[in-house]
GROMACS .gro file of C-alpha atoms in nm:
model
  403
    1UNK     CA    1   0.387  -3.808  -2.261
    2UNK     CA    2   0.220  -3.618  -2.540
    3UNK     CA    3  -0.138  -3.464  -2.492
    4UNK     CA    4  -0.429  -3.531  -2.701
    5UNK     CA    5  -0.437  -3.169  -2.908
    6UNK     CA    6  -0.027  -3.152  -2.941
    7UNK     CA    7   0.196  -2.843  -2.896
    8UNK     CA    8   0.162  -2.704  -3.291
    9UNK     CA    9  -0.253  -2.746  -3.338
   10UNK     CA   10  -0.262  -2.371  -3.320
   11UNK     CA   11  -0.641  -2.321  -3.386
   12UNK     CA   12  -0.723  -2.610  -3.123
   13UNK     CA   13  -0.552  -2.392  -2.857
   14UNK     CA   14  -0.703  -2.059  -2.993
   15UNK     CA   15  -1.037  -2.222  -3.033
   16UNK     CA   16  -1.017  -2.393  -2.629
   17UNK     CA   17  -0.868  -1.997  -2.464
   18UNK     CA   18  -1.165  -1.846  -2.614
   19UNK     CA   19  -1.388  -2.073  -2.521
   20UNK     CA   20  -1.261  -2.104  -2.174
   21UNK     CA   21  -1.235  -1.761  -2.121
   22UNK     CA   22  -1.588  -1.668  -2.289
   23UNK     CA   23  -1.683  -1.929  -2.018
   24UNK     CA   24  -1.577  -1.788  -1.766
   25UNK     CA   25  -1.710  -1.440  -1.825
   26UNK     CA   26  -2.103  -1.600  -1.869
   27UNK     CA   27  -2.014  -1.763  -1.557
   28UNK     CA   28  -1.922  -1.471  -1.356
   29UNK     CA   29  -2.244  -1.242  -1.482
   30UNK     CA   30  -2.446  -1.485  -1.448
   31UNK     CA   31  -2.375  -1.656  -1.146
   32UNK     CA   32  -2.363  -1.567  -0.796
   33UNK     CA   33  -2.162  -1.775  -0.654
   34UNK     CA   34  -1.917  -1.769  -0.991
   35UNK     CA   35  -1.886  -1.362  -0.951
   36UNK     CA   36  -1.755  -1.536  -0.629
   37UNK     CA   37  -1.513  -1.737  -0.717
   38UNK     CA   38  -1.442  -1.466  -0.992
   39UNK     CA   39  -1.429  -1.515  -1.367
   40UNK     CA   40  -1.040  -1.517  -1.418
   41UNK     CA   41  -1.045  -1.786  -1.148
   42UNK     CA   42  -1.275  -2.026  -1.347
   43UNK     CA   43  -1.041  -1.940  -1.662
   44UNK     CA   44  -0.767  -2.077  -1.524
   45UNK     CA   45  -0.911  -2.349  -1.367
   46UNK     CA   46  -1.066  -2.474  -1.678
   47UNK     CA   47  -0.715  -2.458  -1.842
   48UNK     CA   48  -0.549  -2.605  -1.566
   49UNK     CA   49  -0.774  -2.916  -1.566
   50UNK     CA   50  -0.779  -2.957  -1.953
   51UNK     CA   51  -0.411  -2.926  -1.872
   52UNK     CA   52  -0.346  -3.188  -1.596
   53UNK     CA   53  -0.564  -3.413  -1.750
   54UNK     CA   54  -0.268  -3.416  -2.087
   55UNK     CA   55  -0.530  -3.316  -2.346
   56UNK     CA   56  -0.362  -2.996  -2.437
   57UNK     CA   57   0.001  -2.937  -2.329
   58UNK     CA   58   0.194  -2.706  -2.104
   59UNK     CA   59   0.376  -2.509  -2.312
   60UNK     CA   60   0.296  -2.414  -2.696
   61UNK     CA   61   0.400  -2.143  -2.907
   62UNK     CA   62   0.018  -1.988  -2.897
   63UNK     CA   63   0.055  -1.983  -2.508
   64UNK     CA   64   0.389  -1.721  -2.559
   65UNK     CA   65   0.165  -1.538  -2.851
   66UNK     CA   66  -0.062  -1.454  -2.572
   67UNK     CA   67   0.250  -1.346  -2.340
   68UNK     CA   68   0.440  -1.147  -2.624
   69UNK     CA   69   0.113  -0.968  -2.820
   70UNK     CA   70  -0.211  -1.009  -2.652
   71UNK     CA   71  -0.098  -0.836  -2.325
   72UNK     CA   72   0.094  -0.531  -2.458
   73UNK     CA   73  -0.214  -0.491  -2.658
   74UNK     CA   74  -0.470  -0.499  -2.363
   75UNK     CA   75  -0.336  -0.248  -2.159
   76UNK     CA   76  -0.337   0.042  -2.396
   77UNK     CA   77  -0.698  -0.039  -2.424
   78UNK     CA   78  -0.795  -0.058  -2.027
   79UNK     CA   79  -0.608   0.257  -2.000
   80UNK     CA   80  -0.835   0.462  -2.179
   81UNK     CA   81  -1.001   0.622  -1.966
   82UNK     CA   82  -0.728   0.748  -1.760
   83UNK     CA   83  -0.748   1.122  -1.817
   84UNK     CA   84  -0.564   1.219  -1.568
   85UNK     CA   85  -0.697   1.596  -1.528
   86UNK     CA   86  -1.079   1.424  -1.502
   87UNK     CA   87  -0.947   1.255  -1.239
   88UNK     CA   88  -0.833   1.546  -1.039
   89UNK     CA   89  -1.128   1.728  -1.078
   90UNK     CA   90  -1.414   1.488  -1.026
   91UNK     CA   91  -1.179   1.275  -0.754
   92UNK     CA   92  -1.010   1.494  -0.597
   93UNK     CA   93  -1.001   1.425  -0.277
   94UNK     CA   94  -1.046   1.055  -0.328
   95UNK     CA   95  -0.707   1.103  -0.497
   96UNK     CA   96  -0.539   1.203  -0.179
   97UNK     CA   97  -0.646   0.925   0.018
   98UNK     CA   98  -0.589   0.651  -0.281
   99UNK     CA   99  -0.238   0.757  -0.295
  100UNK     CA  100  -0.194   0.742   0.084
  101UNK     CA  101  -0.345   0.408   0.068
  102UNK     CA  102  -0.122   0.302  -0.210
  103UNK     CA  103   0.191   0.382  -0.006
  104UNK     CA  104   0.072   0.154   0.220
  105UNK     CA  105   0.080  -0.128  -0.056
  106UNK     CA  106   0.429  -0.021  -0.160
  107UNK     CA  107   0.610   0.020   0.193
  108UNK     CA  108   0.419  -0.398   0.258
  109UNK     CA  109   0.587  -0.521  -0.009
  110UNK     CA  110   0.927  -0.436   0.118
  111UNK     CA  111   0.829  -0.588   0.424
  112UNK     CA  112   0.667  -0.894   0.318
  113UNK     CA  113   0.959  -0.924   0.111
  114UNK     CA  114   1.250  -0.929   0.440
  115UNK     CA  115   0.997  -1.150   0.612
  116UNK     CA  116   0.949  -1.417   0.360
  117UNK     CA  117   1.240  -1.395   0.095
  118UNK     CA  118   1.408  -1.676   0.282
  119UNK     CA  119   1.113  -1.960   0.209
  120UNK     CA  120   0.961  -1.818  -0.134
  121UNK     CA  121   1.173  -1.821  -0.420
  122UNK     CA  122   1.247  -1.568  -0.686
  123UNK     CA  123   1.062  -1.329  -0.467
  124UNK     CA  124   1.227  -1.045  -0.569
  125UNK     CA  125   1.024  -1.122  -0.916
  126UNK     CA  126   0.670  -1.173  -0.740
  127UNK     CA  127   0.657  -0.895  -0.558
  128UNK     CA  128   0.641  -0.604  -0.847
  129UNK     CA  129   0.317  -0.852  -0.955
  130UNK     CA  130   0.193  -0.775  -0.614
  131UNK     CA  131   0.264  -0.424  -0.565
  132UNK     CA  132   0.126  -0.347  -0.917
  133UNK     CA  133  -0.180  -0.541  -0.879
  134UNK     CA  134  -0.247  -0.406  -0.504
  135UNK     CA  135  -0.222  -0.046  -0.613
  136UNK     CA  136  -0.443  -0.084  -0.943
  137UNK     CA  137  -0.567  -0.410  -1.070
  138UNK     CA  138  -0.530  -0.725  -1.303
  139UNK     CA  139  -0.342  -0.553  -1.528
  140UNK     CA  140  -0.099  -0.465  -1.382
  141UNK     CA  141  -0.061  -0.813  -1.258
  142UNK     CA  142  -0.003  -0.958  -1.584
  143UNK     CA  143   0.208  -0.647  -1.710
  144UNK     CA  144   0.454  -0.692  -1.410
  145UNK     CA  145   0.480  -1.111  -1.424
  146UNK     CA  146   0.525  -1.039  -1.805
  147UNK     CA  147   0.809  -0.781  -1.779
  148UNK     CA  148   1.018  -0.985  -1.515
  149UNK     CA  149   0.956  -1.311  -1.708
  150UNK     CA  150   0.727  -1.484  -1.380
  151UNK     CA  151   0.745  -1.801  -1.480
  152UNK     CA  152   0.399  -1.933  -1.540
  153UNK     CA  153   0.336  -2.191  -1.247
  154UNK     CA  154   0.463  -1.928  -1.031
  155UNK     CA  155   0.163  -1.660  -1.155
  156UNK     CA  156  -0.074  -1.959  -1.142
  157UNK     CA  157   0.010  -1.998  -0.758
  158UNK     CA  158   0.067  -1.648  -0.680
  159UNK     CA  159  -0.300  -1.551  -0.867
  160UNK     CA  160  -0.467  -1.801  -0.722
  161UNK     CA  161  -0.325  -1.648  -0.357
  162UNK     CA  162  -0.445  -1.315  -0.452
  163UNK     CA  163  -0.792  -1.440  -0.537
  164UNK     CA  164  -0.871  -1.599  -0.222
  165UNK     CA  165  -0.733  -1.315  -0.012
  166UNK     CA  166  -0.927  -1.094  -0.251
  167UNK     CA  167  -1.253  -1.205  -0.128
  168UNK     CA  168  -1.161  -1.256   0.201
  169UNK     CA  169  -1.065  -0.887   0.199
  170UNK     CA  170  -1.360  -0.820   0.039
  171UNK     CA  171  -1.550  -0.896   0.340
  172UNK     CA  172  -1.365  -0.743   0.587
  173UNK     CA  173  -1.406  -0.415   0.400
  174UNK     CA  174  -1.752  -0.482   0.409
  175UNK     CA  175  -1.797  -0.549   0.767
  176UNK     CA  176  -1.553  -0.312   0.916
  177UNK     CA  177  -1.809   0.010   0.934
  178UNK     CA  178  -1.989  -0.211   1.154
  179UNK     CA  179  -1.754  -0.205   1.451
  180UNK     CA  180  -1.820  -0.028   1.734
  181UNK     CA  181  -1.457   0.099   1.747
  182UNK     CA  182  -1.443   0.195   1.395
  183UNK     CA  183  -1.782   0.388   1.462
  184UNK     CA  184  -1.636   0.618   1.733
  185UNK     CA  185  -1.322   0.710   1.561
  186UNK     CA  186  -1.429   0.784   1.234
  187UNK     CA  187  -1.700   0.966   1.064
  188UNK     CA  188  -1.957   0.794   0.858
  189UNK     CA  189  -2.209   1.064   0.695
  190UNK     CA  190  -2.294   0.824   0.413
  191UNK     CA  191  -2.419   0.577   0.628
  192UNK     CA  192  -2.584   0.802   0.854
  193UNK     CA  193  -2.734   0.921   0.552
  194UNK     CA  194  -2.861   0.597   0.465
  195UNK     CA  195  -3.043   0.562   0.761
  196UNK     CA  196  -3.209   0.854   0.705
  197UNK     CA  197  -3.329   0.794   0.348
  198UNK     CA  198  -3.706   0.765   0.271
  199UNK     CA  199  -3.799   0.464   0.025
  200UNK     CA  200  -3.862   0.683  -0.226
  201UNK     CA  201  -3.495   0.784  -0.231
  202UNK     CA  202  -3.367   0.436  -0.161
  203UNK     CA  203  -3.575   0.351  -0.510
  204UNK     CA  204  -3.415   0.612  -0.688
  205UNK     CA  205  -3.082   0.494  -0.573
  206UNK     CA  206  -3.148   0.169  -0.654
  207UNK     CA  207  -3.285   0.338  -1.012
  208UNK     CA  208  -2.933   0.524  -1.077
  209UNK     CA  209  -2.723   0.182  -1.015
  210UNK     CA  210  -2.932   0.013  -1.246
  211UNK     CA  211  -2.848   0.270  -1.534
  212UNK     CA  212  -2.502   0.302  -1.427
  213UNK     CA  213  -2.456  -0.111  -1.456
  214UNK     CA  214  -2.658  -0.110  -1.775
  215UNK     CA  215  -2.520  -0.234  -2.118
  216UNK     CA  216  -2.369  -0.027  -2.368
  217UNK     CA  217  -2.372   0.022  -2.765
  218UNK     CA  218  -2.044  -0.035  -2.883
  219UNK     CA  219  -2.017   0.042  -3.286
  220UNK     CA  220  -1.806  -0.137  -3.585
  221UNK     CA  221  -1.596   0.230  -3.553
  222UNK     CA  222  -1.549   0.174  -3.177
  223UNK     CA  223  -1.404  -0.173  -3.244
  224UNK     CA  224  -1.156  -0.043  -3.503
  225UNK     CA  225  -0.996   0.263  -3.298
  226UNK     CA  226  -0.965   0.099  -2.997
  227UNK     CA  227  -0.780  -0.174  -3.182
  228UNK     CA  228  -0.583   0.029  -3.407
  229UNK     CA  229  -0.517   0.278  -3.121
  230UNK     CA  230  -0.405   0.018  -2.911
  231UNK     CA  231  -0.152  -0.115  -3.177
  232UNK     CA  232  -0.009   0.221  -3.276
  233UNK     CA  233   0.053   0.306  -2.864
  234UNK     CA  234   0.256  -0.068  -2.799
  235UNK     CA  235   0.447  -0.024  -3.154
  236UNK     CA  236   0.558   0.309  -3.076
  237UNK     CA  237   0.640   0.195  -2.731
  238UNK     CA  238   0.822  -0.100  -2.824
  239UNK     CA  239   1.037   0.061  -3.102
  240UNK     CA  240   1.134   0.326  -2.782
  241UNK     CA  241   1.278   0.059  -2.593
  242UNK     CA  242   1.461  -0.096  -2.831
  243UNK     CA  243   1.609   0.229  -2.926
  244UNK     CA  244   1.657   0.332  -2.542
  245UNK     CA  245   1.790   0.072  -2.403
  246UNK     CA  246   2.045   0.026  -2.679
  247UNK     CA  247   2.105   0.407  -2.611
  248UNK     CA  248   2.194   0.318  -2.269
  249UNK     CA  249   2.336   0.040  -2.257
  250UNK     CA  250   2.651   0.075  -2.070
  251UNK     CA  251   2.770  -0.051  -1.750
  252UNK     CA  252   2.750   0.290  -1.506
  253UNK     CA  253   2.487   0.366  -1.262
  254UNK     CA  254   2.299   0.572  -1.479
  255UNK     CA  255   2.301   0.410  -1.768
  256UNK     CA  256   2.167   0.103  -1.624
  257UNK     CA  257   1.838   0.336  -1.418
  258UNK     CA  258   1.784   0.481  -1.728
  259UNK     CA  259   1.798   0.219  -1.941
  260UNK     CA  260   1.597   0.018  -1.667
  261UNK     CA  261   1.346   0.308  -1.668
  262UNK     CA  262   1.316   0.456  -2.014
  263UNK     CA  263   1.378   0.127  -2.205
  264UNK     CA  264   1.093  -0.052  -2.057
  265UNK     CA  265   0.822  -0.146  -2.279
  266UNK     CA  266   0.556  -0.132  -2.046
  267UNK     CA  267   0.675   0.222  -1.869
  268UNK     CA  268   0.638   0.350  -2.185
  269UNK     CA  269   0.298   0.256  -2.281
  270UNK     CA  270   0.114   0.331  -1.951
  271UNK     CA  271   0.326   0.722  -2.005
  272UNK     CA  272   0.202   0.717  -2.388
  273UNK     CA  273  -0.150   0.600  -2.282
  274UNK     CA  274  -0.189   0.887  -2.059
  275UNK     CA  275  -0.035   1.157  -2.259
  276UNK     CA  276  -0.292   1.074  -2.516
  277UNK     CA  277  -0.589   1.016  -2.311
  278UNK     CA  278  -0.493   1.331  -2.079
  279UNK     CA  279  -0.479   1.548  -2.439
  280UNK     CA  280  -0.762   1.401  -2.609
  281UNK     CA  281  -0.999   1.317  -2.334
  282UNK     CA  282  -1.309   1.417  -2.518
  283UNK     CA  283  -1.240   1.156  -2.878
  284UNK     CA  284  -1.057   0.924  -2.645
  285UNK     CA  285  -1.360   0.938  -2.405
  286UNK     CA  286  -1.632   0.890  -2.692
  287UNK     CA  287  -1.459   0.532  -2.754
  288UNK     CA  288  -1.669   0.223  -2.630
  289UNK     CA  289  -1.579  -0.074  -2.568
  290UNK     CA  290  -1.180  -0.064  -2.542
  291UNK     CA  291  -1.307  -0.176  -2.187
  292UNK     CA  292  -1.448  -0.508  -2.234
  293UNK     CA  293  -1.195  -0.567  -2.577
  294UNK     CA  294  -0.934  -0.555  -2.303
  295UNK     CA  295  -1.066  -0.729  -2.036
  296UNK     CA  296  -1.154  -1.010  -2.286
  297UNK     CA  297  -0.766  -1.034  -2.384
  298UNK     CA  298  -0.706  -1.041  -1.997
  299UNK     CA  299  -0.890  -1.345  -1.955
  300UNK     CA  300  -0.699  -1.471  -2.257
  301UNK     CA  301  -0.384  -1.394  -2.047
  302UNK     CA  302  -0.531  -1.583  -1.721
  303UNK     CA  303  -0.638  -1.887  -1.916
  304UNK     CA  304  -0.304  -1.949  -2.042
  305UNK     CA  305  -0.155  -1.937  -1.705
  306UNK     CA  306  -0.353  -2.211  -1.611
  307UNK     CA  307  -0.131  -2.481  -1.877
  308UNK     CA  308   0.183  -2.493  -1.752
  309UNK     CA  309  -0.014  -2.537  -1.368
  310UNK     CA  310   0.055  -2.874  -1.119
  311UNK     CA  311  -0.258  -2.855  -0.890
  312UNK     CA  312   0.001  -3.031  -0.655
  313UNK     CA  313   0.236  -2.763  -0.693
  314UNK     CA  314  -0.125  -2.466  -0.643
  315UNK     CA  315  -0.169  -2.677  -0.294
  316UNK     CA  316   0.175  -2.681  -0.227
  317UNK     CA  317   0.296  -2.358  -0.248
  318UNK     CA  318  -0.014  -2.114  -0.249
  319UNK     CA  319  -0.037  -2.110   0.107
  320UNK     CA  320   0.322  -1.921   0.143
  321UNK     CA  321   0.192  -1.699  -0.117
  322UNK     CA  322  -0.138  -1.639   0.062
  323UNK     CA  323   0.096  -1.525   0.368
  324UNK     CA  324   0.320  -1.293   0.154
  325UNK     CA  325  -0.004  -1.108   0.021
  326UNK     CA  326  -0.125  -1.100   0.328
  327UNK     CA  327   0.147  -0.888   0.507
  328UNK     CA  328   0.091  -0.603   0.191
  329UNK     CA  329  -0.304  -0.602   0.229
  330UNK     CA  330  -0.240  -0.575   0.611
  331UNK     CA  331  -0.004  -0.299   0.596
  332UNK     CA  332  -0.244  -0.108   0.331
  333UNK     CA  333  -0.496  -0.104   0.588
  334UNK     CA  334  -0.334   0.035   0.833
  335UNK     CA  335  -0.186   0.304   0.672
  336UNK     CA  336  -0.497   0.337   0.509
  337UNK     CA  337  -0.663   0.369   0.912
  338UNK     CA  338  -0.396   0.600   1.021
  339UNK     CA  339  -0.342   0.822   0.745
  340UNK     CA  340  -0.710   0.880   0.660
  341UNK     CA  341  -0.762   0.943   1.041
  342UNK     CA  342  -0.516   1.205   1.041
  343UNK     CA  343  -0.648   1.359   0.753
  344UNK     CA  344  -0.964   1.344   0.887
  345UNK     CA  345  -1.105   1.107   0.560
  346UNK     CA  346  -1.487   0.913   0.621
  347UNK     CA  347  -1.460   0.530   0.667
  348UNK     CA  348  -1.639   0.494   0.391
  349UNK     CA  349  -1.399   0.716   0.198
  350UNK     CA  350  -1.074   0.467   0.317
  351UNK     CA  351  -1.277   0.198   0.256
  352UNK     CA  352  -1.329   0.224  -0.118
  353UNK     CA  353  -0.978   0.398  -0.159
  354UNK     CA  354  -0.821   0.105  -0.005
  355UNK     CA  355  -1.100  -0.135  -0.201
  356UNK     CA  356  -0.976   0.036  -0.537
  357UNK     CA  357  -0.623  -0.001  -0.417
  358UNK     CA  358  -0.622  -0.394  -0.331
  359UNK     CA  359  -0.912  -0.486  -0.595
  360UNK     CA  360  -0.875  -0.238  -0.826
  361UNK     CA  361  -1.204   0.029  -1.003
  362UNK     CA  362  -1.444  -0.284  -1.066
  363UNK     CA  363  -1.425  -0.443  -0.716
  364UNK     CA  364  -1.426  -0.033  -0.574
  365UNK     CA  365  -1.715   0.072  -0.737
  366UNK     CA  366  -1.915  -0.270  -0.686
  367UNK     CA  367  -1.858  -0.222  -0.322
  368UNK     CA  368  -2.005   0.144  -0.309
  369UNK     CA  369  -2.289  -0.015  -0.509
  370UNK     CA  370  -2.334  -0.262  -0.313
  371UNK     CA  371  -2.352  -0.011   0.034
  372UNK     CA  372  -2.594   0.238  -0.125
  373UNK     CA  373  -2.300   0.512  -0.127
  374UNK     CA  374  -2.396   0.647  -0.473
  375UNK     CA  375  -2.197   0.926  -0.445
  376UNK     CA  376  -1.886   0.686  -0.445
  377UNK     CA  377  -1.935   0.522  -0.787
  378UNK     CA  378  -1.795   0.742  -0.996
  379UNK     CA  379  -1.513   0.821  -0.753
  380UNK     CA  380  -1.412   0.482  -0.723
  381UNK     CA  381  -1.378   0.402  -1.083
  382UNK     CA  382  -1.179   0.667  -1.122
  383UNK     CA  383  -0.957   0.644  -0.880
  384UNK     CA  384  -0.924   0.279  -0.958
  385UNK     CA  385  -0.801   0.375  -1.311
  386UNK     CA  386  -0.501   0.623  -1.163
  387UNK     CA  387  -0.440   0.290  -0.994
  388UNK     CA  388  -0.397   0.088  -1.290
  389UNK     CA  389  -0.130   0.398  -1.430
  390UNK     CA  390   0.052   0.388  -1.151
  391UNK     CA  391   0.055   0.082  -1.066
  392UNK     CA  392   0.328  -0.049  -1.349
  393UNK     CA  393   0.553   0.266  -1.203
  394UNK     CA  394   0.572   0.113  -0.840
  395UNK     CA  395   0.617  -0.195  -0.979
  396UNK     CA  396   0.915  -0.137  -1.175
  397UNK     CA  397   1.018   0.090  -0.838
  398UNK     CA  398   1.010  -0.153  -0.619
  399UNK     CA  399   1.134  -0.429  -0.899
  400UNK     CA  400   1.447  -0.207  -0.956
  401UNK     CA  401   1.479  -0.160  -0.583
  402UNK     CA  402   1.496  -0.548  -0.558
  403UNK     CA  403   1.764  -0.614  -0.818
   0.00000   0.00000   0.00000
C-alpha cells in the first residue's frame, strides 16, 4: 500500500524531519513533562505515527541520506570540545572514577550478552550501540547502529529501551544519597555542605546555574567553521578507510584487526577530532555552536528511525531490550559502588561519573544542577565528552570481540 507523500517527494520528507525534530526540541525546553519523556523520544514518535498511519513511507532514499551524511557529519561537530589535556587538568580526578565506571559498562555488556543472546537476535550488533551509548552518549548510539548496519526497527526498539531505563535510572541516582546505608559508607561533603549553606549562598548558587544554562551568541563565522570543519574531518576520514582497509585486506589475523580497526570510518574521525581539538584547543574552543548544529542533526538521525517502526513490533520486543540494558546499567553501578569505595571517591562523585557514563555530559551536569553541587558542573561535562571519544573505541572493542 503506498503512503500519501510517496518514497521520491524528497522535500516532503526533508520538510516533515525538520519539522518533527524542531518539534521536539521546543517540546523538551519548554516542557516539563516533555524534558521527561525527552526530545529524541517525541522525534521518533512523531515519525513513527506519521509512519504507521501510511502518510509517509518506511523506507526512502532521504531516510539513508540521513544514515550515510548527516551522522558522520554530526559527530565531528559534538566532539569539539574534547580537548583531551583540558580534561585532565580541570577533571582530573573525575577522570579516574569515569573510567572505572565505564569498565563497568563494558564488562555488562559481555554479560548481558551470554545471558540474553539466546532470545534477542542479532545481539552481537546491539550491544556496541549499548556499550557506546552507556559510556558517552547519543552519539555514540547512532555512530555504533550506523557502523554495524542496526537495522532501523531494531534501533527504534532498542532506543526506546534505553529511554525508559534512562529515566528510571535517573531517579535512582537521584535518590540513592538518601539511603541510610549509602550514608555510612561513603562520604558526602557536598551535601553536608549544602546543609550548611546560608541563603545568601544558596542565591548565588542558584545565580551561577542560571549563567551557566544561559543562551549563547553564535555568529555567521561560527556556523561556517563548524560546518566546514566538520566536512574536512569525515572526508579525510572516509578517504582513510577506503585506503586502509583496501591496504589490509587479506585474510590473516592481522590483516583483518587492522583493517577492522584502522579502516573504520568512525575510529578515525573520533582519533582526527581529538588530535585537532587536543592541538588547537584555544580556535577550536572559540567555536559556538558546533554543539547545538550537531545535536540538531542528531534529532534528524532519531526522527528517521522512527519510519521504518511497527508500534506492535516497540511493544513486542522492547521489553527484552529493557532487560538487556538493564543487566549493563546494573553492573555499572556496582562497579561504580565498589571501585569508588576502594578508591575512597564521594557519592556524589560516583554518582555523576556513573550519570555521565549511562546518560552521557547533558544528563551529568543537569543532575549536579539539579543537587546544588556546583562544583560538579563543569566536571561533569567534561567528563561526559571523554565519554563520547571513547565511547566509539569500546564499541568497536567489544563489536570486534563479538564477531
Amino acid at each position: 500500500m503506498n503512503s500519501l507523500i510517496s518514497a521520491d517527494n524528497t522535500w516532503a520528507l526533508w520538510c516533515i524531519l525538520a519539522v518533527c525534530s524542531a518539534a521536539a526540541i521546543y517540546l523538551e525546553q519548554k516542557y516539563d513533562w516533555a524534558s521527561k519523556v525527552t526530545g529524541c523520544i517525541l522525534a521518533l514518535s512523531f515519525v513513527m505515527i506519521l509512519s504507521n498511519f501510511n502518510i509517509i513511507p518506511t523506507e526512502a532514499p532521504v531516510y539513508d541520506h540521513v544514515w550515510g551524511y548527516i551522522v558522520p557529519l554530526a559527530i565531528p561537530m559534538l566532539l569539539f570540545n574534547a580537548d583531551i589535556k583540558k580534561i585532565g587538568r580541570e577533571s582530573g580526578r573525575m577522570v579516574l572514577i569515569f573510567l572505572l565506571s565505564s569498565f563497568g559498562t563494558v564488562i555488562g555488556g559481555f554479560i548481558a550478552y551470554y545471558i540474553m543472546r539466546g532470545v534477542i537476535p542479532q545481539l552481537n550488533d546491539i550491544v556496541p550501540m549499548f556499550t557506546g551509548t552507556y559510556t558517552g552518549g547519543a552519539v555514540n548510539f547512532v555512530a555504533m547502529s550506523t557502523l554495524y548496519k542496526v537495522p532501523g526497527k531494531t534501533v527504534s526498539v532498542a532506543l526506546v529501551a534505553d529511554n525508559l531505563l534512562m529515566a528510571l535510572y535517573f531517579f535512582v541516582l537521584i535518590a540513592l544519597p538518601t539511603l541510610n546505608i549509602i550514608k555510612k559508607k561513603f562520604t558526602h561533603p557536598y551535601i553536608d555542605k549544602l546543609e550548611n549553606l546560608t541563603e545568601e549562598d544558596k542565591s548565588k548558587n542558584e545565580t551561577l546555574v542560571a549563567k551557566y544554562w544561559g543562551a549563547k551568541e553564535i555568529s555567521l563565522k561560527d556556523i561556517a567553521i563548524t560546518v566546514a570543519l566538520s566536512l574536512v574531518i569525515v572526508t579525510i576520514s572516509d578517504t582513510l578507510s577506503k585506503l586502509l582497509s583496501s591496504t589490509f585486506s587479506g585474510k590473516g589475523l592481522v590483516d583483518a584487526i587492522l583493517g577492522g580497526l584502522l579502516g573504520n570510518k568512525y575510529l578515525l574521525m573520533t582519533t582526527l577530532t581529538i588530535i585537532v581539538a587536543s592541538a588547537f584547543p584555544k580556535q577550536i574552543g572559540s567555536i559556538r555552536g558546533s554543539q547545538e548544529i550537531g545535536t540538531f542533526l542528531i534529532y534528524l538521525f532519531f526522527a528517521v528511525i522512527g519510519a521504518p517502526a511497527s508500534i506492535g513490533l516497540i511493544l513486542k520486543e522492547s521489553p527484552l531490550l529493557f532487560v538487556f540494558a538493564f543487566i549493563i546499567i546494573l553492573v555499572n553501578l556496582i562497579f561504580s559502588l565498589v571501585l569508588g569505595k576502594m578508591f575512597k571517591f564521594s557519592i556524589e562523585e560516583i554518582i555523576i561519573a556513573s550519570n555521565a557514563n549511562v546518560g552521557g555530559p547533558t544528563s551529568a551536569a543537569a543532575m549536579a544542577v539539579s543537587k546544588g553541587w556546583t562544583e560538579l558542573i563543569v566536571p561533569a561535562l567534561l567528563i561526559g565528552t571523554l565519554g563520547y571519544v571513547i565511547g566509539n573505541y569500546y564499541g568497536i572493542f567489544t563489536g570486534w570481540m563479538l564477531h
